[in-house]
Coordinates of C-alpha atoms and ligand atoms in Angstrom, one line a residue:
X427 CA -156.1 193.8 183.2
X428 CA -159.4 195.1 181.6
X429 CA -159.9 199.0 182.6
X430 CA -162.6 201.1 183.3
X431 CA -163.5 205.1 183.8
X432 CA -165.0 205.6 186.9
X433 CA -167.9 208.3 186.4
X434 CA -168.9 210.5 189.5
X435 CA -172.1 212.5 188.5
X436 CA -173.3 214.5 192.2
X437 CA -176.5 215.4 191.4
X438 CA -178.8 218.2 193.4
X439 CA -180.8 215.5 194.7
X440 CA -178.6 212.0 194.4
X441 CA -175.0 210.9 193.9
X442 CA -174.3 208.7 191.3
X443 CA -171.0 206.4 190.5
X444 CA -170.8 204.8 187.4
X445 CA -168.1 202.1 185.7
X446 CA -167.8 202.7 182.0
X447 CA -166.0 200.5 180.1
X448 CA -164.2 201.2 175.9
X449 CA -167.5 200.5 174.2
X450 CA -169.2 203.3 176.5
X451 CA -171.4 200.6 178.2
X452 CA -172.2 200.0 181.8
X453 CA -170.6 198.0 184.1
X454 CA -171.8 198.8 187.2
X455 CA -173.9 202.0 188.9
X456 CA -174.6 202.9 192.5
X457 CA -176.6 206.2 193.6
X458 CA -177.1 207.5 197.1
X459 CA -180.3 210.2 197.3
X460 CA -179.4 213.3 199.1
X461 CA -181.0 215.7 201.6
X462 CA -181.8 218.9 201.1
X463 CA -182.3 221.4 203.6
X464 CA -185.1 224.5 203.4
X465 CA -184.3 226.5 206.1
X466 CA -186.2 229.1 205.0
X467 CA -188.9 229.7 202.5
X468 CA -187.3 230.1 199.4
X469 CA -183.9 228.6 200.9
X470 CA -182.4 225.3 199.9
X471 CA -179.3 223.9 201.4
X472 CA -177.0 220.9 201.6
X473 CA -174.5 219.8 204.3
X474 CA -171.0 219.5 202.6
X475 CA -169.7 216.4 204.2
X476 CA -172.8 214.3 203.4
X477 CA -172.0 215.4 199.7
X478 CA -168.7 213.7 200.3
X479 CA -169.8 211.2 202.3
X480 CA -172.1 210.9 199.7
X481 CA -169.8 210.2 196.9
X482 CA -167.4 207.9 199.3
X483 CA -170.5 205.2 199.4
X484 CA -171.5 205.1 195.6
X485 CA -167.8 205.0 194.3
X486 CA -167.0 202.1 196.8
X487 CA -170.3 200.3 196.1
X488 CA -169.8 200.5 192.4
X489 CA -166.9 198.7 192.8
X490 CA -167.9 195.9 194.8
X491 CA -170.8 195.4 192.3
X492 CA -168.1 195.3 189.7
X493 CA -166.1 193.1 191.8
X494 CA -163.0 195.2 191.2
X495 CA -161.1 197.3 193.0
X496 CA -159.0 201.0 192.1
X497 CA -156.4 199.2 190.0
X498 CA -159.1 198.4 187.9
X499 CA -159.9 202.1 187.3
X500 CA -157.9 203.8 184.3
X501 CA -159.1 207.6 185.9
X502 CA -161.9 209.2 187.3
X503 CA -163.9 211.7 186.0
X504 CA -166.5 214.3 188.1
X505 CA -169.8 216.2 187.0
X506 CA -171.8 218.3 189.2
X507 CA -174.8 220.1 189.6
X508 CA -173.8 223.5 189.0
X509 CA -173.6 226.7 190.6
X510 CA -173.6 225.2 194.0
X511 CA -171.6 227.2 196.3
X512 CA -169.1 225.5 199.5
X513 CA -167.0 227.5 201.6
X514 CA -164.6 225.7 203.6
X515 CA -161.3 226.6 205.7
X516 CA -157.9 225.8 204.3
X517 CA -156.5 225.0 207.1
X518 CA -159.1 222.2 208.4
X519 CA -160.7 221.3 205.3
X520 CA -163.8 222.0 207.2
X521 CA -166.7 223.5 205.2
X522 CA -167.6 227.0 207.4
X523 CA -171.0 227.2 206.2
X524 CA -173.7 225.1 204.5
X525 CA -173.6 224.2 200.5
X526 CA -175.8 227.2 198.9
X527 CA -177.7 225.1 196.7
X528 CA -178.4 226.6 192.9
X529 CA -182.1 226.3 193.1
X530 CA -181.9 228.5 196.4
X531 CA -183.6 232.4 196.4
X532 CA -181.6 233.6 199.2
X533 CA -179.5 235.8 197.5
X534 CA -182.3 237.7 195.6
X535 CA -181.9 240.9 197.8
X536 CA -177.9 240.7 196.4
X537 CA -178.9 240.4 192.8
X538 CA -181.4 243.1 192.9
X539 CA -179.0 245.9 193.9
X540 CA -177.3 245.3 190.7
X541 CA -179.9 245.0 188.4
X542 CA -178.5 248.1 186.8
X543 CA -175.1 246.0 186.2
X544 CA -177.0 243.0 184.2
X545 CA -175.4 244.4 180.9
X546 CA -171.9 244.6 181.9
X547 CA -172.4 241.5 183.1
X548 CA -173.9 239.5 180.2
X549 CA -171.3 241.2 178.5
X550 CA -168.4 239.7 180.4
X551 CA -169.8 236.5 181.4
X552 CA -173.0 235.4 179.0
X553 CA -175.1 235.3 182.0
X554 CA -178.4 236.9 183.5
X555 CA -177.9 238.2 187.0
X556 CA -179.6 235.8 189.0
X557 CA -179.3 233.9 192.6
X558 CA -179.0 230.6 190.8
X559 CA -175.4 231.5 189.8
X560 CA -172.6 231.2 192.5
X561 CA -171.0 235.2 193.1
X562 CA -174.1 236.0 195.2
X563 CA -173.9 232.8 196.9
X564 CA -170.7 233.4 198.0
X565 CA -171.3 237.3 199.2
X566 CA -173.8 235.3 201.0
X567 CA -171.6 233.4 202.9
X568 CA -168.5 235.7 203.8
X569 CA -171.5 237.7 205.1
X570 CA -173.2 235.0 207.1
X571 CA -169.7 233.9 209.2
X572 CA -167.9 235.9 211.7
X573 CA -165.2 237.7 209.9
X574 CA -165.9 235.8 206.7
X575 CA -164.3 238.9 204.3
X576 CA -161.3 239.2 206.4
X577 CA -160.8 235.6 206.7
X578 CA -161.4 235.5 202.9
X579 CA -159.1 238.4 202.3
X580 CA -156.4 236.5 204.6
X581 CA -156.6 233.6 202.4
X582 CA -157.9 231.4 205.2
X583 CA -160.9 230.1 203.2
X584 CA -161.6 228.4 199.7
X585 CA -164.8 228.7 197.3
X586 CA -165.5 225.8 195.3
X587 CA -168.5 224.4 192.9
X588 CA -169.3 221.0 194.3
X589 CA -166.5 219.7 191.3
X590 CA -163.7 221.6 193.2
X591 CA -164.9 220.2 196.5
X592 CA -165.2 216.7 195.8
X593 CA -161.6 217.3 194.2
X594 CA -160.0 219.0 197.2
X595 CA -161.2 215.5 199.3
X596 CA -160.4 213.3 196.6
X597 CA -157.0 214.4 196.4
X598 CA -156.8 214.9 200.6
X599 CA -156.4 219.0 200.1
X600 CA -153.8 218.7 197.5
X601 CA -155.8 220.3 194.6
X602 CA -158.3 224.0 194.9
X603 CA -159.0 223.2 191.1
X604 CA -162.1 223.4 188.7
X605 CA -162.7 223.2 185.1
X606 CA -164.0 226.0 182.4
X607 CA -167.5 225.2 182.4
X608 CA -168.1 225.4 186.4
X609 CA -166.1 228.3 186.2
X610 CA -168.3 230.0 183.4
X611 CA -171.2 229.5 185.8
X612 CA -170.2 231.8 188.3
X613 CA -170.9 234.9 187.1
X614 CA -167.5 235.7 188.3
X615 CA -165.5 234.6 185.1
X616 CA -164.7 236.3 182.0
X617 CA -165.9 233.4 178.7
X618 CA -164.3 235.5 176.8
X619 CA -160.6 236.5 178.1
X620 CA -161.3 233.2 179.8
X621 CA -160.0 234.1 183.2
X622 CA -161.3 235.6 186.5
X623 CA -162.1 239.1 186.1
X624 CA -161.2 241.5 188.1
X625 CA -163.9 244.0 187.8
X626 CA -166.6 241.2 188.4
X627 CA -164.8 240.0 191.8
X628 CA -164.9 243.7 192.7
X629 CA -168.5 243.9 192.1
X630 CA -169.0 241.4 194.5
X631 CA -166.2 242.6 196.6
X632 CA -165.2 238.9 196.2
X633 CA -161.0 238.1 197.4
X634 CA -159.3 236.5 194.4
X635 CA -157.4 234.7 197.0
X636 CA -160.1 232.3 197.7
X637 CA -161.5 230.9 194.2
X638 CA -159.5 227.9 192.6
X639 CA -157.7 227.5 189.5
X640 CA -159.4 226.9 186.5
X641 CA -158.5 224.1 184.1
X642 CA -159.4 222.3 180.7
X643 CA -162.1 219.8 181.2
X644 CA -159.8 217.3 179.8
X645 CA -156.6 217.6 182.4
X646 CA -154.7 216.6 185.3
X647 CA -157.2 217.2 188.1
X648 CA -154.5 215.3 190.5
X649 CA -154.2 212.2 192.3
X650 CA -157.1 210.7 193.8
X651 CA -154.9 209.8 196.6
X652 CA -157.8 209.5 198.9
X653 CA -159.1 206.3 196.7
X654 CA -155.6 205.4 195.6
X655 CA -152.3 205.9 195.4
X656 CA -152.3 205.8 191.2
X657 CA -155.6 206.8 190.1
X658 CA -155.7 210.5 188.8
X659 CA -159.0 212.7 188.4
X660 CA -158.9 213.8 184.7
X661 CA -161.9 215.5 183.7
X662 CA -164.4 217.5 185.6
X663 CA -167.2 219.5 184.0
X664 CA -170.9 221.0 184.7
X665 CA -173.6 218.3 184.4
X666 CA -175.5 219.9 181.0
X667 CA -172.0 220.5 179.8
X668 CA -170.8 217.0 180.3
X669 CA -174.4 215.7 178.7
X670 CA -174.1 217.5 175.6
X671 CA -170.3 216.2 175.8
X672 CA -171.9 212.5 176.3
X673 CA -174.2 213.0 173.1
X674 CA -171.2 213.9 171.0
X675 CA -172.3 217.2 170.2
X676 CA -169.0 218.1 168.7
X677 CA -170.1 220.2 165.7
X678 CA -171.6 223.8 165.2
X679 CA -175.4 223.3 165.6
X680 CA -175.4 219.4 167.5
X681 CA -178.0 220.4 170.1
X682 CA -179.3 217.9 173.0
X683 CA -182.4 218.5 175.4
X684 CA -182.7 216.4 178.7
X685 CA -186.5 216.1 179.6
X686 CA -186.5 215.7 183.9
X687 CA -188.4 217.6 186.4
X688 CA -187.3 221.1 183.5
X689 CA -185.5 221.0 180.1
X690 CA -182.2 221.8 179.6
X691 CA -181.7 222.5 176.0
X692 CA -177.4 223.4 174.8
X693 CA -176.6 224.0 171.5
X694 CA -172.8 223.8 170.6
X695 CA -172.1 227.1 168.7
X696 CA -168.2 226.4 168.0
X697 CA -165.2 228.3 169.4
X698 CA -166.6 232.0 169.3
X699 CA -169.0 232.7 172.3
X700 CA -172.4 234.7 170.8
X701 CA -174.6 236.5 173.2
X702 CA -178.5 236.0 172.7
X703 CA -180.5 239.0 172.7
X704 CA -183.4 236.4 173.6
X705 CA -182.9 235.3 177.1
X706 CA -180.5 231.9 176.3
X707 CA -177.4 231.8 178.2
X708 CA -174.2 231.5 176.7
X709 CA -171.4 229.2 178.0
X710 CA -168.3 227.4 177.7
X711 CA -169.0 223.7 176.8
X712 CA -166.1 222.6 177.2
X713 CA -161.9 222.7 176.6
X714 CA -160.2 219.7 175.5
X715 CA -156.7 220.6 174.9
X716 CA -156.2 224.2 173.7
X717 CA -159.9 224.0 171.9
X718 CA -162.6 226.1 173.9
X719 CA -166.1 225.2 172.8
X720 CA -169.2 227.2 173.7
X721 CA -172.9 226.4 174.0
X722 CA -176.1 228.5 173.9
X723 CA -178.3 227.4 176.8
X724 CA -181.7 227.5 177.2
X725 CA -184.3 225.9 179.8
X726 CA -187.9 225.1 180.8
X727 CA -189.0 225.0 184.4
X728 CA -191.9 222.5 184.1
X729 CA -190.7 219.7 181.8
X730 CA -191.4 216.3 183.4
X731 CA -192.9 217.9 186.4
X732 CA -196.1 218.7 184.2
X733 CA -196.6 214.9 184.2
X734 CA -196.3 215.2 187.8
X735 CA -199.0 217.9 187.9
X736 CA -201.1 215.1 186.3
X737 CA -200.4 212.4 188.4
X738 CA -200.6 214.5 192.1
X739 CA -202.2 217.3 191.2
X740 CA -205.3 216.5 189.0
X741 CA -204.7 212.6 190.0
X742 CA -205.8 211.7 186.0
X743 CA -202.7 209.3 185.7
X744 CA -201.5 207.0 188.7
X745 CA -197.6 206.6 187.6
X746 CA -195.6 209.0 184.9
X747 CA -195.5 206.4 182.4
X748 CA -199.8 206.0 182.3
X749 CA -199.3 209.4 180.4
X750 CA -198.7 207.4 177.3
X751 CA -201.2 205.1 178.0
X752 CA -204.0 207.6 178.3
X753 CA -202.6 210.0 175.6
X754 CA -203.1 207.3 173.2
X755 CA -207.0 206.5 174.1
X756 CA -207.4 210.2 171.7
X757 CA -206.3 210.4 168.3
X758 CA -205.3 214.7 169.2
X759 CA -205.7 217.1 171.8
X760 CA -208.1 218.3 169.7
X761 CA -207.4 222.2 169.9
X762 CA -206.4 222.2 173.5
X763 CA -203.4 223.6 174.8
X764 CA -202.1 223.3 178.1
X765 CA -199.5 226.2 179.1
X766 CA -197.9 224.7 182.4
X767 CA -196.5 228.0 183.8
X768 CA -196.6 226.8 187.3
X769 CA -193.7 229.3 188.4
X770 CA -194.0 231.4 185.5
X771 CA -192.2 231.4 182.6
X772 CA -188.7 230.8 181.4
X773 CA -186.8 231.6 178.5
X774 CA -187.6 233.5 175.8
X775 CA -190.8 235.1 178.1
X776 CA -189.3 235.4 181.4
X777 CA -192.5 236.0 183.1
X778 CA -192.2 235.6 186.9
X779 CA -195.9 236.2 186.9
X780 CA -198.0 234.3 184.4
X781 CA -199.7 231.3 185.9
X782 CA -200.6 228.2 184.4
X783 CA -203.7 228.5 181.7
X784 CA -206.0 225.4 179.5
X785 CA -207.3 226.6 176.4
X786 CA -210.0 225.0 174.1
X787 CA -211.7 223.2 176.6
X788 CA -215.7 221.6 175.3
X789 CA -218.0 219.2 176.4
X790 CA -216.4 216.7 174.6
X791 CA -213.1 217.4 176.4
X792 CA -211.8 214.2 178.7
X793 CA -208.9 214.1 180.3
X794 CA -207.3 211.8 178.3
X795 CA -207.2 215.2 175.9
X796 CA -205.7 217.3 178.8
X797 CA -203.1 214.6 179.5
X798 CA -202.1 214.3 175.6
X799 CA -202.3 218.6 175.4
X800 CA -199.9 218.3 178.8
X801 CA -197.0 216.6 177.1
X802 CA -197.3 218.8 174.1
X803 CA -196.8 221.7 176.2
X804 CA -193.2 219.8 177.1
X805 CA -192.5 219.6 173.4
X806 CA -193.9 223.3 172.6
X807 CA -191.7 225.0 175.4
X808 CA -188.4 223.0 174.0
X809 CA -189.7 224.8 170.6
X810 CA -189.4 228.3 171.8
X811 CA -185.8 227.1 173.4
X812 CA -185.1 225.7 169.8
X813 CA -186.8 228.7 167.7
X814 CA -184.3 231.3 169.7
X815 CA -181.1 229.0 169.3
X816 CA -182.2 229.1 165.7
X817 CA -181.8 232.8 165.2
X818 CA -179.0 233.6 167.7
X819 CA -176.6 230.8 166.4
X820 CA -177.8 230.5 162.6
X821 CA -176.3 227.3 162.8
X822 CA -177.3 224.2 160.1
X823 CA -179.5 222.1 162.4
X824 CA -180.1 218.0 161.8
X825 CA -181.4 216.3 165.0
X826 CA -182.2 216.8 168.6
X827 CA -180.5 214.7 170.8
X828 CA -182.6 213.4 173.9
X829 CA -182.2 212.4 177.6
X830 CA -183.5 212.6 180.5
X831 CA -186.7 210.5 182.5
X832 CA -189.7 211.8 180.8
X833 CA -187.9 210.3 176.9
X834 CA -189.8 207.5 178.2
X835 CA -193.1 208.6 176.2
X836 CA -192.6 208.1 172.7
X837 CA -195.8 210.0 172.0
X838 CA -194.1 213.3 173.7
X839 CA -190.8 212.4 171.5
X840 CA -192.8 211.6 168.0
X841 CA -194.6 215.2 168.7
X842 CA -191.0 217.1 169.4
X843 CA -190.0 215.9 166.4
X844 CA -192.9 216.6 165.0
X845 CA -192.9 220.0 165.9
X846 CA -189.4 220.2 165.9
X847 CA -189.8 218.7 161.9
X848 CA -186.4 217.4 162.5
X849 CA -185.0 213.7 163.8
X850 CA -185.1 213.2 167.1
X851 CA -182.5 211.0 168.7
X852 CA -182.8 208.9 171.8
X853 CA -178.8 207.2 173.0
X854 CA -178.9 203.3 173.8
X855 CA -177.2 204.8 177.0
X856 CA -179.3 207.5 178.7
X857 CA -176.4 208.4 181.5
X858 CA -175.2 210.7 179.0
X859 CA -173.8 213.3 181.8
X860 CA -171.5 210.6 183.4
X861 CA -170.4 209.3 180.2
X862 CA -169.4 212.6 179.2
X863 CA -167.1 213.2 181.8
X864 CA -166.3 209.3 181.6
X865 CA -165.0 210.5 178.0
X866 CA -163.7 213.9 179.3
X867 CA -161.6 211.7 181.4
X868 CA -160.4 208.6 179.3
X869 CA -159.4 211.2 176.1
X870 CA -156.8 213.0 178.6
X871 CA -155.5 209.7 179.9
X872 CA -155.9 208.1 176.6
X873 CA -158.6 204.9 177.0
X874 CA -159.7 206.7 174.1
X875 CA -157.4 207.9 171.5
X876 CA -159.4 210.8 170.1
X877 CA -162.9 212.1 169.5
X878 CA -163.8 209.4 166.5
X879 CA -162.6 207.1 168.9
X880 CA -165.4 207.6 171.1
X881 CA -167.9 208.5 168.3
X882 CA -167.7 204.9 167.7
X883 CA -168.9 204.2 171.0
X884 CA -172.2 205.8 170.7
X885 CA -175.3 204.2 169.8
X886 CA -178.6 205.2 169.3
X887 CA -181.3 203.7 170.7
X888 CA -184.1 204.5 169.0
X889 CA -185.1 207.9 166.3
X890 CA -188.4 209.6 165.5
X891 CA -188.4 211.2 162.1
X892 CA -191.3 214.1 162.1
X893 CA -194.2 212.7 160.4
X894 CA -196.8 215.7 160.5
X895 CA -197.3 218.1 157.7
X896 CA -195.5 221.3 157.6
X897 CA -198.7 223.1 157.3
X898 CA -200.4 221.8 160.3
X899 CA -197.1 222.1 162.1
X900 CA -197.4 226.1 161.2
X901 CA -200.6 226.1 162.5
X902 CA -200.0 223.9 165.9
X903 CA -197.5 226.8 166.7
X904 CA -199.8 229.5 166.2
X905 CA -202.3 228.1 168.5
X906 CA -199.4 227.3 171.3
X907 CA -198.2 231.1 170.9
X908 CA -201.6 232.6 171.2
X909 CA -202.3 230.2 174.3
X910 CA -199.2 231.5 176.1
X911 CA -200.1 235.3 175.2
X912 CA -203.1 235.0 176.3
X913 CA -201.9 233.1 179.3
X914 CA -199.7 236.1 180.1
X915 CA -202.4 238.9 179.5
X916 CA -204.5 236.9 182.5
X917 CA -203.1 238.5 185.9
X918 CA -205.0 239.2 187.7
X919 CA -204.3 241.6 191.3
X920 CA -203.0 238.7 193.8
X921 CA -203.3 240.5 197.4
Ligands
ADP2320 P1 -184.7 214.7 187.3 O1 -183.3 214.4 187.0 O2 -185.0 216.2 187.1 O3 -185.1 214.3 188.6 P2 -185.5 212.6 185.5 O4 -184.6 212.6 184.3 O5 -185.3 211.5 186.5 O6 -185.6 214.0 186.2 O7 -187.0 212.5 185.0 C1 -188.1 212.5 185.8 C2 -189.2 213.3 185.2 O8 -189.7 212.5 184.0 C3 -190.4 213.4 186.1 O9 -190.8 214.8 186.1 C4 -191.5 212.5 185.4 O10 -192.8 213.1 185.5 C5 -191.1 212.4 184.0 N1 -191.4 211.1 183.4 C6 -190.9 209.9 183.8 N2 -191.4 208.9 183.0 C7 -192.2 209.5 182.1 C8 -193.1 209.1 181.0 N3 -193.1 207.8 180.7 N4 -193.8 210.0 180.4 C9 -193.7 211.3 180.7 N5 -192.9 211.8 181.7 C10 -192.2 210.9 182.4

């Protein structure tokens, strides 16, 4: 009977299945959008159960569109949205309080009182100490339930990324496991002894009791007993992790960037973890085997969503993909540059407080100008990602490998690679994060034999080689630095 890997990527907003068959192509996909709860300004939270619920719909749906059943499934394999903390009760199952989303602020009070910490913990764990990652989440919640430490302490309840809780169902409270790369996103787990550390958990006065095993990506994640009697779970990683996984990035320097709402740029930097001095995160990127990988990460907050800006904001374009059409009625931005800082700036500025800024603006400006200078200021932020990677990791660099919606525009893609002045590579399959853990999960089982096995899977859509001169490259840079500068010497008092 022809096999397949069946792909669950759980998403912040959606929940996506996906049936992957040996050549890495599509069978079938189903996706089920999610609601998010704001309970609070700065709050965002899920409900648990509608995350599994969730997950139940798209991976029976993408059967029935493949009309197949479990026995047609070789294994499963899970990516997540990271960081996103669930707190349930062992005993029940039952989740005791809502899924602390990553995006959420609630924890910044938490994360402030140990501002004086944030070297001995980018030491230990590669991280920044920051609400997005899960430790303060979970303080959070122990804090916000009636006896949550002492229950915790008892070893009546169970932390898990969304991987681990979608495995605990799967396998019907069999397995409290997750894999290296959720776990390196905790800010709870050492990247470089590559095990829970003690002093972190006290730091957060955080029971040991409750946090799951942590595995290889590639590995026996259990029976899926829920779905079937014979279908075992065997890989599980973080959704950039599992993308740059997808892209076969398997050598020093392979680098991908996914272009959605922000940018996620990794870099794989080999088997030795480096810490960046310029703001990029460091993380595992995955274990396969015995082999620990690590990535340097790096991201933009307004990728894509500066297209949206155009389209709801200033109202220029109707749809995303007008951008190209209107880019294209001007030969250049001519001198403009557009710094989208909508929520401040990421890495390497981390700027909480610039605001967005236009530069060069003349009477013969039209807003075809502004929407061409918009989706430079995508490619110009994955620069600075790229121009810090560069110097932490040292690494021999060849091509950028792309994703993500806003890959769409090849006039945004021919100027990253411009600006870039390296190839820039776009996969015939664009669910690179479900196909990674669709590989993750067919190399433990062996669908695929080994790493060149699935190499010979992947094909490339389409490539931009950089076509602008050097010179005018130098120069193109120059200008975007001094806009964002300037951008940040503009604040003015805001009470
Ligand atoms: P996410 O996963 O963050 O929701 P997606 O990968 O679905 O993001 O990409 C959506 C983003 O891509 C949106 O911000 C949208 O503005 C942008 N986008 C979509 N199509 C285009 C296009 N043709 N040109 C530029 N940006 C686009």
């Amino acid at each position: 009977m022809r096999k397949f890997i069946l792909a669950i990527d759980q998403g912040t907003t959606s929940s996506r299945a996906i049936l992957f068959d040996h050549s890495g192509h599509i069978i079938s996909s189903a996706v089920r959008e999610l609601e998010l709860l704001y309970p609070h300004e700065g709050y965002v939270e899920a409900d648990p159960l509608k995350i599994w619920i969730s997950v139940n719909d798209v991976v029976n749906e993408v059967l029935i569109k493949a009309n197949c059943t479990m026995k047609s499934v070789d294994s499963i394999g899970v990516t997540n949205q990271r960081e996103t903390t669930i707190v349930w009760d062992k005993k029940t199952g039952i989740p005791v309080y809502n899924a602390v989303v990553w995006q959420s602020r609630q924890t910044v009070d938490i994360c402030n009182a140990l501002e004086d910490k944030k070297d001995f913990i980018h030491k230990k764990t590669g991280l920044l100490i920051n609400p997005y990652f899960s430790a303060s989440k979970i303080r959070y919640i122990l804090d916000h339930i009636k006896n949550g430490q002492k229950r915790a302490e008892n070893g009546e309840l169970l932390f898990g990324t969304v991987d681990t809780w979608l495995i605990y169902k799967m396998t019907n409270g069999k397995k409290h496991l997750t894999d290296v790369t959720n776990a390196s996103r905790t800010l709870l787990y050492n990247i470089f002894d590559m095990k829970w550390d003690d002093e972190l958990l006290k730091l957060f006065n955080i029971p040991k009791a409750m946090l799951p095993q942590v595995c290889p990506s590639s590995y026996d994640f259990g029976v899926a007993s829920y779905f079937s009697p014979n279908v075992h779970i065997y890989g599980d990683a973080g959704d950039q992790h599992a993308s740059l996984f997808g892209h076969n990035c398997f050598e020093v320097g392979d680098f991908k960037n996914t272009y959605g709402t922000g940018c996620f740029m990794l870099m794989n930097i080999g088997t030795k973890p480096i810490l960046s001095d310029k703001g990029l995160l460091t993380t595992v990127a995955w274990q396969v085997k015995n082999k620990i990988v690590y990535a340097l990460e790096g991201s933009v907050f307004i990728g894509g969503a500066a297209v949206q800006w155009l389209r709801d904001g200033l109202k220029v374009i109707k749809t995303a993909s007008e951008s190209e059409e209107s880019a294209r009625k001007v030969e250049s931005s001519d001198g403009i540059y557009v710094v989208p800082a909508f929520v401040g700036l990421g890495t390497p500025y981390w700027d909480d407080e610039v605001r967005g800024a236009m530069f060069g603006i003349t009477r013969a400006t039209t807003k075809y100008h502004i929407v061409r200078a918009t989706l430079e200021a995508i490619a110009y932020q994955s620069y600075d990602l790229f121009e810090c990677m560069l110097k932490d990791a040292g690494a021999d660099i060849k091509s950028l490998r792309v994703d993500g919606g806003a890959t769409a525009n090849p006039i945004l893609m021919q100027f990253q690679s411009d600006i870039l002045q390296i190839e820039v590579k776009k996969p015939k399959v664009l669910e690179t994060t479900a196909l990674g853990v669709a590989y993750l999960a067919g190399l433990y089982s062996g669908y695929w034999t080994n790493v060149e096995d699935i190499k010979a899977t992947h094909e490339y859509d389409c490539k931009y080689e950089p076509k602008m001169d050097p010179k005018e490259v130098e120069k193109r840079i120059e200008g975007w630095k001094l806009a964002v500068a300037s951008a940040r010497m503009f604040k003015p008092k805001r009470k």
